[in-house]
Short mmCIF file of C-alpha atoms and ligand atoms in Angstrom, two decimals:
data_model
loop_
_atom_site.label_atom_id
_atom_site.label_comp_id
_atom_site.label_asym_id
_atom_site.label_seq_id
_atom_site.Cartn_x
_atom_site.Cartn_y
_atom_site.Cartn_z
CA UNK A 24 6.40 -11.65 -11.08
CA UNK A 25 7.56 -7.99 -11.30
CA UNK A 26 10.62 -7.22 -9.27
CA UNK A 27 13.69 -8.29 -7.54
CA UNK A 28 15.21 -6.54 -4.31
CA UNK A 29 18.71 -5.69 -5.80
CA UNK A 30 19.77 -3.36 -2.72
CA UNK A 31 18.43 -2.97 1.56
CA UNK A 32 19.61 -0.72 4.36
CA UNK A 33 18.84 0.74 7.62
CA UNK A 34 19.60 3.57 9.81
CA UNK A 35 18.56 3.51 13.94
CA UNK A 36 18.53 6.79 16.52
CA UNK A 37 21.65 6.61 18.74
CA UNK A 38 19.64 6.28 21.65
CA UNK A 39 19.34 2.71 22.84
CA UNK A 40 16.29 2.61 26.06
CA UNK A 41 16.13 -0.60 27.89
CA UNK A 42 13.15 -2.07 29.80
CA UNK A 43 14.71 -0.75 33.09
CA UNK A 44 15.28 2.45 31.77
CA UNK A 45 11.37 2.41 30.97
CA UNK A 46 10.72 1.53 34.68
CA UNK A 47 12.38 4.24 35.98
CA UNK A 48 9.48 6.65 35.53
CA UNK A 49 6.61 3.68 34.47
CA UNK A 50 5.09 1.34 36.94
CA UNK A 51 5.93 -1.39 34.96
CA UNK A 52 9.16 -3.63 34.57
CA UNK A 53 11.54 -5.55 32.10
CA UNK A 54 9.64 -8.97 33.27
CA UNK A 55 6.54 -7.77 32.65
CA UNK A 56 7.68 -6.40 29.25
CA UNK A 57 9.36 -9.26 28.27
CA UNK A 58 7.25 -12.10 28.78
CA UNK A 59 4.29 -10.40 27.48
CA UNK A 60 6.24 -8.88 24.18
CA UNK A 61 9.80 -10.62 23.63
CA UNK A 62 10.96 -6.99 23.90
CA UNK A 63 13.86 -6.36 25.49
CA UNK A 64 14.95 -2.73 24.26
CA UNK A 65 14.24 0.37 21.19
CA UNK A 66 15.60 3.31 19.65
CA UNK A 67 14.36 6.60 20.44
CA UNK A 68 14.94 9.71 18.35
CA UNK A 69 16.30 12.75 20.45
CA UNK A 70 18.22 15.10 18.46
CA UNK A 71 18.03 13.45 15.21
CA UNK A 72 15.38 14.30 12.36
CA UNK A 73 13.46 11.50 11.36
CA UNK A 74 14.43 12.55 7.70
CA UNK A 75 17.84 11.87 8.64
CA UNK A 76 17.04 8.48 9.09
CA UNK A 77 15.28 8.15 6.06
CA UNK A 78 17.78 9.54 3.90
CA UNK A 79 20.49 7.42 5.45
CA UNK A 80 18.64 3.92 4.73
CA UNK A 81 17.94 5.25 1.52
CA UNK A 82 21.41 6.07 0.48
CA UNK A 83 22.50 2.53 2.17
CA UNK A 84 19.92 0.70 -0.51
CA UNK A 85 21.14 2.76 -3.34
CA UNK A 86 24.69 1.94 -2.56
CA UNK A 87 24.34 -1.73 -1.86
CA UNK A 88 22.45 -1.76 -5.23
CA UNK A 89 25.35 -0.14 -6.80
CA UNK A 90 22.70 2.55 -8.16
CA UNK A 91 21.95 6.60 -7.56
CA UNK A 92 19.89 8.64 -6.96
CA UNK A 93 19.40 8.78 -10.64
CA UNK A 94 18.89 5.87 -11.92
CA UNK A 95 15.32 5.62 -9.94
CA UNK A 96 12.41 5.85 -11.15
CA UNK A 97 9.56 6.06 -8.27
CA UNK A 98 10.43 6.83 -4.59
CA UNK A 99 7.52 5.38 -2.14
CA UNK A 100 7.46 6.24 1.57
CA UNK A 101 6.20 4.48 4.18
CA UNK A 102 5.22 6.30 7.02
CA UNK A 103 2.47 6.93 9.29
CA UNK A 104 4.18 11.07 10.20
CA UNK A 105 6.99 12.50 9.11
CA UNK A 106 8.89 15.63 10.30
CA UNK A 107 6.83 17.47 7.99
CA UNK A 108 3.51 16.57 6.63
CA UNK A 109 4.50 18.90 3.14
CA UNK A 110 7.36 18.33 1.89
CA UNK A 111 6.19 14.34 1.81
CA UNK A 112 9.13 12.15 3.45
CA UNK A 113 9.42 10.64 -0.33
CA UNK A 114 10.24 14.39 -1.76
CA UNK A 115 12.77 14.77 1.35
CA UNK A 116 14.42 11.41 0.06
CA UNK A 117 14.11 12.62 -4.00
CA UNK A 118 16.00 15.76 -2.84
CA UNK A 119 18.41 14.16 -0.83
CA UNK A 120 19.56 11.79 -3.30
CA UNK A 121 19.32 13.70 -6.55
CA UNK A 122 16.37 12.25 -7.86
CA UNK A 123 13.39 13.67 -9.98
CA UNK A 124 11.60 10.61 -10.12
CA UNK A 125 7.77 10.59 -8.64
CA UNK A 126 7.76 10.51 -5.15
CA UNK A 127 4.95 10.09 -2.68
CA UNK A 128 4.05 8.61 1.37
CA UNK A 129 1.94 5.82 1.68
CA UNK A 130 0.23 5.48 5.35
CA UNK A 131 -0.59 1.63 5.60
CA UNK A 132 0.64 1.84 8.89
CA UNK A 133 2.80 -1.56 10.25
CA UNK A 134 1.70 -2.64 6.38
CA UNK A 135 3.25 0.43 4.39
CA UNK A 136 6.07 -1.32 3.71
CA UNK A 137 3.58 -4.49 2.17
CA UNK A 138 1.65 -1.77 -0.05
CA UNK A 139 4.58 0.29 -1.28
CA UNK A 140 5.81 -3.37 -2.54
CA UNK A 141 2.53 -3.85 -4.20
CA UNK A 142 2.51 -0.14 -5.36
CA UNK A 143 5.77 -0.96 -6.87
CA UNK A 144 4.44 -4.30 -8.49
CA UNK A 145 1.75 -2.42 -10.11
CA UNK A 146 4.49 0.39 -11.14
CA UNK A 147 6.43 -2.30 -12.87
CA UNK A 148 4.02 -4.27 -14.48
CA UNK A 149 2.62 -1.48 -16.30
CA UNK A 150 5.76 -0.29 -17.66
CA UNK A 151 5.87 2.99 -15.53
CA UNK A 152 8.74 1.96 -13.90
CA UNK A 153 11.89 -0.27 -14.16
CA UNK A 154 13.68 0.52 -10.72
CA UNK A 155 11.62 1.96 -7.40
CA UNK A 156 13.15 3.01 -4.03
CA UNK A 157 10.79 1.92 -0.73
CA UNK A 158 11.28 3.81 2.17
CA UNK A 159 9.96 3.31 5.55
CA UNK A 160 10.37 5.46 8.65
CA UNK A 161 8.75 5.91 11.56
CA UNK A 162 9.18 7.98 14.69
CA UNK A 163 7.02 6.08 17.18
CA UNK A 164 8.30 8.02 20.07
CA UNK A 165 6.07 11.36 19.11
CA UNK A 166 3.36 9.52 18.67
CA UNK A 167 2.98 8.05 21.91
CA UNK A 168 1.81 8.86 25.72
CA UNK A 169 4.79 8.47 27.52
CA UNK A 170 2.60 7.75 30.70
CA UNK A 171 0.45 4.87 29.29
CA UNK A 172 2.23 1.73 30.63
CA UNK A 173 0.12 -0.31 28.13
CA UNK A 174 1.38 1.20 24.24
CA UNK A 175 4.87 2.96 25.26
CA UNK A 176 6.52 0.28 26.34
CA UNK A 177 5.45 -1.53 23.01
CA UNK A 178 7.11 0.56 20.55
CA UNK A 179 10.74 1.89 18.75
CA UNK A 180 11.83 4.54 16.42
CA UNK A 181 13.79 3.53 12.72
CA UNK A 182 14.13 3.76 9.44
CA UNK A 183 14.81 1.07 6.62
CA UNK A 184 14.79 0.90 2.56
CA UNK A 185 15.43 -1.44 -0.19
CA UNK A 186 15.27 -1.09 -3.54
CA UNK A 187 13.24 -3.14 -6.36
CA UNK A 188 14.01 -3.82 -10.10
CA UNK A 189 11.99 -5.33 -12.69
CA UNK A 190 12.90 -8.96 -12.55
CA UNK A 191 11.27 -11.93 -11.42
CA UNK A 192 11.65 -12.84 -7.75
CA UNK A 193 7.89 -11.60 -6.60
CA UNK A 194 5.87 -14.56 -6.45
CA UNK A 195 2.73 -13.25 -5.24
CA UNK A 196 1.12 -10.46 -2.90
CA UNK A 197 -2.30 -10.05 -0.31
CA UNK A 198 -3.19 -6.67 1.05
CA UNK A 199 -6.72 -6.15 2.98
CA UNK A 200 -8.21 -3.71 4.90
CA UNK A 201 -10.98 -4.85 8.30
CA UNK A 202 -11.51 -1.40 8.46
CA UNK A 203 -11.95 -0.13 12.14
CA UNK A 204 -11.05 3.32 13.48
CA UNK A 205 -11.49 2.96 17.16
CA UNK A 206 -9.12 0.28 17.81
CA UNK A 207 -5.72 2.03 17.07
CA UNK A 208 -6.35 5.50 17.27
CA UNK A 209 -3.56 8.80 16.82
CA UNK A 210 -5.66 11.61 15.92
CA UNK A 211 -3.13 14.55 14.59
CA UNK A 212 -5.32 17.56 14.94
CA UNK A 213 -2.33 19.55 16.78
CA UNK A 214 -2.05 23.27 16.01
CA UNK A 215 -5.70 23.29 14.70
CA UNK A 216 -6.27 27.10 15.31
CA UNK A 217 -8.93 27.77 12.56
CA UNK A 218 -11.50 30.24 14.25
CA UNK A 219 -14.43 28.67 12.02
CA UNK A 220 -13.94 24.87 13.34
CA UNK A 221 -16.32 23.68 15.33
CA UNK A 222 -14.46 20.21 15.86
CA UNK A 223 -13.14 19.31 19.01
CA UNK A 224 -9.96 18.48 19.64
CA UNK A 225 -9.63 14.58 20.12
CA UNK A 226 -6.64 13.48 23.14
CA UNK A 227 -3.64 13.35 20.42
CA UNK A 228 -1.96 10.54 21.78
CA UNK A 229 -2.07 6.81 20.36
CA UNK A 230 -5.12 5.42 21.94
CA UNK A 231 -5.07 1.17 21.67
CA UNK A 232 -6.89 -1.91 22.52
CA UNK A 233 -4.24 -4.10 23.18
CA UNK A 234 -6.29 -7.10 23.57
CA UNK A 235 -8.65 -6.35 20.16
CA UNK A 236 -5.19 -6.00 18.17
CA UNK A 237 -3.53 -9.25 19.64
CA UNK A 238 -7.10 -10.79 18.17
CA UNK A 239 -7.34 -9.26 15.13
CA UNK A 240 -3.35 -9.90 14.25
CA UNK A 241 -3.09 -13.32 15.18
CA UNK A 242 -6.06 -14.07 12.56
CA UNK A 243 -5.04 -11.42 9.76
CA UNK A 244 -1.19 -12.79 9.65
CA UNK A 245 -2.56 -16.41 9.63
CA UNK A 246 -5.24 -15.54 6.88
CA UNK A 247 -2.69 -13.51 4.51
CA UNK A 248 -0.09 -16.52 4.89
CA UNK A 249 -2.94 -19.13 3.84
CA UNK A 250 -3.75 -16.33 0.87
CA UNK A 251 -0.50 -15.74 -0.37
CA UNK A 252 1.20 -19.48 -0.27
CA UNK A 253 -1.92 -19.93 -2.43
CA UNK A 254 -1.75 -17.57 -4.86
CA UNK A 255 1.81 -19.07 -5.40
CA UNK A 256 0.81 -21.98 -5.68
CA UNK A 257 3.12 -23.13 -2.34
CA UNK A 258 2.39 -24.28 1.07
CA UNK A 259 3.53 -22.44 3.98
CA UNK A 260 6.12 -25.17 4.88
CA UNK A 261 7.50 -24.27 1.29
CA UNK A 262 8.71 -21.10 2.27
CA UNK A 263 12.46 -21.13 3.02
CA UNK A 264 12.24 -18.23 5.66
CA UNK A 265 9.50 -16.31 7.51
CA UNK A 266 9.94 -11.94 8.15
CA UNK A 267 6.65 -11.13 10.32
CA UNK A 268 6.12 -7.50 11.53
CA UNK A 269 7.84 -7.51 14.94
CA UNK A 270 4.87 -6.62 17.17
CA UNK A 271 4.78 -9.03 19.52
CA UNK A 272 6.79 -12.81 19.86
CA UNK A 273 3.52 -14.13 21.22
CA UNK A 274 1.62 -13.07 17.78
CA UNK A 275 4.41 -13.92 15.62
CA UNK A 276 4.11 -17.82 17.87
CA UNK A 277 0.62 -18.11 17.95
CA UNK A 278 0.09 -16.58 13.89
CA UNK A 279 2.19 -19.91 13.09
CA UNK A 280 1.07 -22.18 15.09
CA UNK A 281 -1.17 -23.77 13.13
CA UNK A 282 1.65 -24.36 9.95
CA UNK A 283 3.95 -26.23 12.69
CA UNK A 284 6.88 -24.19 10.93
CA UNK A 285 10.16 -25.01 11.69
CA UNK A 286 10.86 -21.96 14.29
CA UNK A 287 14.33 -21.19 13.16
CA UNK A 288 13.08 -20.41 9.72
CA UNK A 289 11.35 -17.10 11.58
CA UNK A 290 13.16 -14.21 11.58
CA UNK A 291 13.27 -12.13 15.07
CA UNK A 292 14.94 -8.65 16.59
CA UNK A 293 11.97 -7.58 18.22
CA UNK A 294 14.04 -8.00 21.13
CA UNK A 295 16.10 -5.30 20.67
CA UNK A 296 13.88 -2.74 18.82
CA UNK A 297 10.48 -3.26 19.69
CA UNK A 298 7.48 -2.29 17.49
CA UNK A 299 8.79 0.13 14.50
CA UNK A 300 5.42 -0.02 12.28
CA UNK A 301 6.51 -0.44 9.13
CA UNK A 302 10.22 0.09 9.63
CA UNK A 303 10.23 -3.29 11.44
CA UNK A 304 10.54 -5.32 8.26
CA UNK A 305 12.48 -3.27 6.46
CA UNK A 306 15.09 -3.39 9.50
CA UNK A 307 14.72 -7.51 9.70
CA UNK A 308 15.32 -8.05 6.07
CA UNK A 309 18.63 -5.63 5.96
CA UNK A 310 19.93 -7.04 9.16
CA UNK A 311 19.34 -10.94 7.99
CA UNK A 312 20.50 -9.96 4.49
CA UNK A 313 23.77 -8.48 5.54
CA UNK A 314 24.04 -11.64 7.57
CA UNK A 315 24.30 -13.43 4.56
CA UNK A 316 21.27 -15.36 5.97
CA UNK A 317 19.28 -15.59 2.57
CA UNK A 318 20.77 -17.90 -0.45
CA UNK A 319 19.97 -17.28 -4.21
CA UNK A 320 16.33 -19.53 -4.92
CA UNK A 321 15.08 -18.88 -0.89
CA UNK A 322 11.34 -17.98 -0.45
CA UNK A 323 10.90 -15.53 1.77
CA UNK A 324 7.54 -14.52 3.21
CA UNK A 325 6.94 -11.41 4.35
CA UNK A 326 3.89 -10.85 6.68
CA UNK A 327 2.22 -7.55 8.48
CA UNK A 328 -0.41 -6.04 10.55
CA UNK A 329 -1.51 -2.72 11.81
CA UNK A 330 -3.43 0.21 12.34
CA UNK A 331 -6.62 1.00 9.97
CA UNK A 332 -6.99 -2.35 10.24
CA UNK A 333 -4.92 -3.35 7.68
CA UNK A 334 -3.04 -6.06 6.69
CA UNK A 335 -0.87 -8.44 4.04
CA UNK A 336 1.93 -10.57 2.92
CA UNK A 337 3.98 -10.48 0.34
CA UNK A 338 6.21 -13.46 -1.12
CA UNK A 339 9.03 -13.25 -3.18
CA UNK A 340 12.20 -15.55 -4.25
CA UNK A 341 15.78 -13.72 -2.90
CA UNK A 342 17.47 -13.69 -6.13
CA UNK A 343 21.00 -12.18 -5.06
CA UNK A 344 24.36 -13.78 -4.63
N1 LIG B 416 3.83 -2.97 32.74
C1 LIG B 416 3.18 -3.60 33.75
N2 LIG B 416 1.86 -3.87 33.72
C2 LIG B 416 1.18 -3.51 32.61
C3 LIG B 416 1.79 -2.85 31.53
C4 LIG B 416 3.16 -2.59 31.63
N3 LIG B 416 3.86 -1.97 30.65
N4 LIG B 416 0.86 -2.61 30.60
C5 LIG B 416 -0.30 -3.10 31.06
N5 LIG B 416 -0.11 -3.64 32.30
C6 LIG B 416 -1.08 -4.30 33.15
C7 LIG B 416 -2.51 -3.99 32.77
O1 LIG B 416 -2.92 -2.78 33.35
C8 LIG B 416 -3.24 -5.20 33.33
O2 LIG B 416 -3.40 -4.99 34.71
P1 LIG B 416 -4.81 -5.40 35.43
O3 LIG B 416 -4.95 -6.87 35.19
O4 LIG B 416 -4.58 -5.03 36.85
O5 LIG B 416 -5.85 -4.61 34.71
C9 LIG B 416 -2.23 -6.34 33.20
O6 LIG B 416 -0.95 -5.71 33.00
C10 LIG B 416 -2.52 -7.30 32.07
O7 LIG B 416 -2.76 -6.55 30.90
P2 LIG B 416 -3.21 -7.30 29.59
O8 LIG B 416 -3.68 -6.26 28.62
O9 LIG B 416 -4.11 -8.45 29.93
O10 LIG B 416 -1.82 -7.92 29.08
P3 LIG B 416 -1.62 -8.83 27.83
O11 LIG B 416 -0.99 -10.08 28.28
O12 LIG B 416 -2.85 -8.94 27.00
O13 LIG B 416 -0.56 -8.01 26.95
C11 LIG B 416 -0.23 -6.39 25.19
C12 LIG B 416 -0.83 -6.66 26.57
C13 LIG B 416 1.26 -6.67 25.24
C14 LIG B 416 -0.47 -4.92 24.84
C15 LIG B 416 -0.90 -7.32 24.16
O14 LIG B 416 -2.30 -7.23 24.26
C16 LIG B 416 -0.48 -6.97 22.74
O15 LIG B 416 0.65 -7.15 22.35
N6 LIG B 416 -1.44 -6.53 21.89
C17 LIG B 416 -1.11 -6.13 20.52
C18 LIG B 416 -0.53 -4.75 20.49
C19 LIG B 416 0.07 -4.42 19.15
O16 LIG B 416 0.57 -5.27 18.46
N7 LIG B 416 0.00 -3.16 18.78
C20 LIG B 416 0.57 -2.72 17.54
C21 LIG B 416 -0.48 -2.37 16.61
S1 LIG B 416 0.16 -1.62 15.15
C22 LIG B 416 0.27 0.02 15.45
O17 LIG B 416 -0.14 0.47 16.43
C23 LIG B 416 0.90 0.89 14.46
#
């Protein structure tokens, strides 16, 4: 019972790439994409800087909180690469916005989001900090082999943010680890020149068992929903609305299933931005906020897998007008 989300935003590459735009050079097509994913189109970086993005959404949180740069007090990144792996993403934020607070990345992959909340929940509760600024951002697209039908097609570039306040709309949190490092695999061993390594160089695209993580993410999202609706002391029907990573529609269905949840209380837009890894929340919760789909007192359940293998959920009450 630590914070309250006082503030979300979100900032998308330009470029918009459709299924058929993916089957122009891919032997592959939007029915095939579609039926297996719910994934219609993504955004793809091109000549924008992922740090851009990040200190766009960032800025959109502060000023939908009515706060600065100033006036926070930890700055936590999610991301799995940034432009630059020194400065941090976080200290590209800190600088952008005026802000001397702490600032650090978090790679949870598709979870980072989950863990910077918890991060920030342990932050809070220790009276360390009173306001903390979560950033995710991902650039998916440089990541990726562009001539692997089976992950490319899966996945979208983005950036999102919100930010917390002491307060008392978290309910409860879940984070776990099934640790596995073959599964989902990016090595990032690029420029290694050193003439005294004796490593060699592993392929550096993003290597994945599709069929292992459909598995292991229809179990882990069911698991952390059972875990977390108990640690609230709710049941899953209790929970007024639903915001699972946007992976796959056929996880998200089948991760339910078993609740028999109402399906309009899950949130979707995997359809137009495919996989973002942790952005994919971040994006959901600003673009349903903004709706005005969330009413002061709703339950909302946040829910995530990914990469490592980790996984979590997070539930909190939406405590804004
Ligand atoms: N277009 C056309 N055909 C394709 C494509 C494509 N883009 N990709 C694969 N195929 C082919 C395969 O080669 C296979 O052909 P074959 O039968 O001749 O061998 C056929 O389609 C069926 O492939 P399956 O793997 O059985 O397809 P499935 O229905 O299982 O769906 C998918 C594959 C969508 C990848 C699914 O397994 C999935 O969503 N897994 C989870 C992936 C995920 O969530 N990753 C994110 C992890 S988090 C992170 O990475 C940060």
């Amino acid at each position: 019972m630590s914070f309250t989300i006082v503030g979300t935003g979100s900032a998308l590459p330009a470029k918009i790439v459709s299924n058929d735009d993916l089957a122009q050079f891919l032997d592959t097509s939007d029915e095939w994409i579609f039926t297996r994913t719910g994934i219609r189109r993504r955004r793809v970086l091109t000549d924008e800087r992922l740090d851009d993005l990040a200190i766009r959404s960032a800025k959109a949180a502060l000023g939908d909180a009515s706060l600065t740069g100033a006036d926070v007090d930890l700055i936590l990144c999610a991301t799995m690469r940034g432009d630059t792996y020194t400065p941090s993403l976080a200290c590209t934020v800190a600088e952008a916005i005026g802000s001397r607070a702490p600032a650090f990345d978090l790679n949870a992959a598709c979870v980072g989001v989950l863990y910077c909340m918890e991060v920030a929940d342990s932050f809070i509760a220790a009276g360390k900090a009173e306001t903390v600024l979560i950033v995710s951002a991902e650039a998916m697209s440089k990541l990726l082999d562009w001539t692997d039908r089976a992950s490319c097609v899966l996945f979208g570039d983005g950036s999102g943010a919100m930010v917390v306040r002491k307060g008392e709309g978290r309910l409860a949190g879940v984070l776990s680890t099934d640790p596995d490092s073959h599964v989902i695999r990016m090595p990032n061993y690029e420029g290694m020149n050193s003439p005294y390594n004796k490593i060699g160089q592993e392929r550096l695209a993003m290597h994945m068992d599709g069929g292992e993580v459909y598995k292991f993410a229809v179990n882990a999202m069911g698991r952390n929903i059972e875990e977390v609706c108990r640690r609230a002391g709710i049941t899953p029907a209790d929970v007024d609305w639903y915001l699972p990573h946007q992976a796959n529609v056929r996880i998200i269905d089948a991760s339910l299933k078993k609740f028999r949840i109402d399906k309009s209380k899950v949130l979707l837009n995997i359809s137009e931005y495919g996989n973002m890894s942790a952005t994919s929340i971040m994006v959901l919760l600003d673009e349903y906020a903004k709706k005005g789909t969330f009413r002061k007192g709703d339950k909302l359940l946040f829910v995530a897998f990914g990469a490592g293998l980790t996984s979590g959920a997070v539930l909190l009450t939406w405590n804004r007008d």
